[in-house]
Coordinates of C-alpha atoms in Angstrom, one line a residue:
M1 CA -114.2 -21.8 0.1
T2 CA -118.0 -21.4 -0.1
D3 CA -120.2 -19.3 -2.3
A4 CA -121.3 -16.4 -0.2
S5 CA -123.2 -14.6 -3.0
A6 CA -126.4 -16.5 -2.4
C7 CA -126.4 -15.7 1.3
P8 CA -128.8 -12.9 2.3
I9 CA -126.8 -11.7 5.3
S10 CA -123.4 -10.0 5.5
P11 CA -121.1 -10.0 8.5
T12 CA -122.1 -6.4 9.2
D13 CA -125.9 -6.6 8.9
A14 CA -126.5 -9.9 10.7
P15 CA -128.8 -8.9 13.6
A16 CA -127.5 -9.9 17.1
L17 CA -130.9 -9.4 18.8
T18 CA -134.5 -10.1 17.9
T19 CA -137.7 -9.2 19.7
R20 CA -140.2 -12.1 19.8
D21 CA -143.6 -12.7 21.3
V22 CA -143.6 -15.5 23.8
R23 CA -146.4 -17.0 25.8
F24 CA -146.1 -18.1 29.4
H25 CA -148.6 -20.7 30.8
H26 CA -149.2 -19.9 34.4
A27 CA -151.4 -22.2 36.6
E28 CA -153.2 -19.4 38.3
R29 CA -153.1 -16.5 35.8
G30 CA -153.5 -18.5 32.6
V31 CA -151.6 -17.7 29.4
L32 CA -149.6 -14.5 29.5
A33 CA -148.2 -12.9 26.3
E34 CA -145.0 -10.8 26.5
Q35 CA -142.3 -9.7 24.3
R36 CA -138.7 -10.8 25.0
V37 CA -135.4 -9.9 23.5
L38 CA -133.5 -12.9 22.4
A39 CA -129.9 -13.3 21.1
N40 CA -129.7 -14.7 17.6
E41 CA -127.2 -17.5 17.1
V42 CA -125.9 -18.8 13.8
P43 CA -123.4 -21.6 13.0
I44 CA -119.9 -20.2 12.9
A45 CA -117.1 -22.2 11.2
L46 CA -113.5 -21.5 12.3
V47 CA -111.1 -22.3 9.5
F48 CA -107.3 -22.2 10.2
N49 CA -105.1 -21.9 7.1
G50 CA -107.8 -23.5 4.9
I51 CA -108.7 -26.4 7.2
S52 CA -111.9 -26.4 9.2
H53 CA -111.3 -26.7 12.9
A54 CA -114.6 -26.2 14.7
V55 CA -118.2 -25.2 14.1
M56 CA -120.2 -23.7 17.0
M57 CA -123.3 -21.6 17.5
G58 CA -122.8 -18.0 18.3
T59 CA -124.0 -14.4 18.0
P60 CA -122.7 -13.0 14.7
L61 CA -120.9 -10.1 16.2
D62 CA -117.2 -9.4 16.8
L63 CA -116.2 -12.6 15.1
E64 CA -112.6 -11.5 14.6
D65 CA -112.2 -11.1 18.3
F66 CA -114.0 -14.4 18.9
A67 CA -111.6 -16.2 16.6
I68 CA -108.5 -14.8 18.2
G69 CA -109.8 -15.6 21.7
F70 CA -110.7 -19.1 20.6
A71 CA -107.3 -19.7 19.0
L72 CA -105.5 -18.4 22.1
S73 CA -107.5 -20.3 24.6
E74 CA -107.2 -23.6 22.6
G75 CA -103.4 -23.1 22.3
I76 CA -103.6 -22.9 18.5
I77 CA -101.6 -19.7 18.6
D78 CA -99.3 -18.4 21.4
I79 CA -99.9 -14.7 20.9
A80 CA -102.3 -12.6 18.9
A81 CA -99.4 -11.7 16.5
D82 CA -99.3 -15.3 15.4
C83 CA -102.5 -14.5 13.5
Y84 CA -101.7 -12.8 10.1
G85 CA -105.2 -12.2 8.9
I86 CA -108.9 -12.9 9.5
E87 CA -111.7 -12.8 6.9
V88 CA -115.3 -13.2 7.9
R89 CA -117.9 -14.1 5.3
P90 CA -121.5 -15.3 5.3
V91 CA -122.4 -18.8 4.1
A92 CA -125.7 -19.6 2.6
A93 CA -127.6 -22.4 4.3
A94 CA -127.8 -24.4 1.0
A95 CA -124.0 -24.1 0.5
A96 CA -123.4 -25.5 4.1
G97 CA -126.0 -28.2 3.9
L98 CA -128.2 -26.6 6.6
P99 CA -131.9 -26.1 6.7
M100 CA -133.3 -23.2 4.7
G101 CA -133.1 -20.0 6.7
M102 CA -130.2 -21.1 8.9
D103 CA -127.4 -19.1 7.1
G104 CA -124.1 -19.2 8.9
M105 CA -120.7 -17.5 9.1
E106 CA -117.3 -18.7 8.1
V107 CA -114.2 -17.2 9.8
Q108 CA -111.0 -17.8 7.8
I109 CA -107.9 -17.3 10.0
E110 CA -104.4 -17.3 8.6
I111 CA -101.8 -18.3 11.3
S112 CA -98.1 -18.7 11.4
S113 CA -96.6 -21.9 9.9
R114 CA -94.9 -22.6 13.3
C115 CA -98.3 -22.7 15.1
F116 CA -100.1 -24.5 12.3
A117 CA -97.4 -27.3 12.2
R118 CA -98.1 -28.2 15.8

């Protein structure tokens, strides 16, 4: 378990998209400045029955659905009903040993003992 209290984001207010100014260097037209919409990605830890299984970068939206899909596609569970509960919580960068400003998310997934034993 990690201390989420120091994390400035919550699972519901983590922005999925950001608008950023970008510059394009074109040989004939020089430097062009435009705004682009970019997807935000954060580290997401998937923890099954208290044991960390994987960490990947992803957009911090619909993490419950992401966790179920991951567990099904990896063969960790056989059907969605093998998942008894999911808790999503933010993790402060300092608590995860990440650079400042790179807060992440942790998805705690409780699965059946039958699936976990495999």
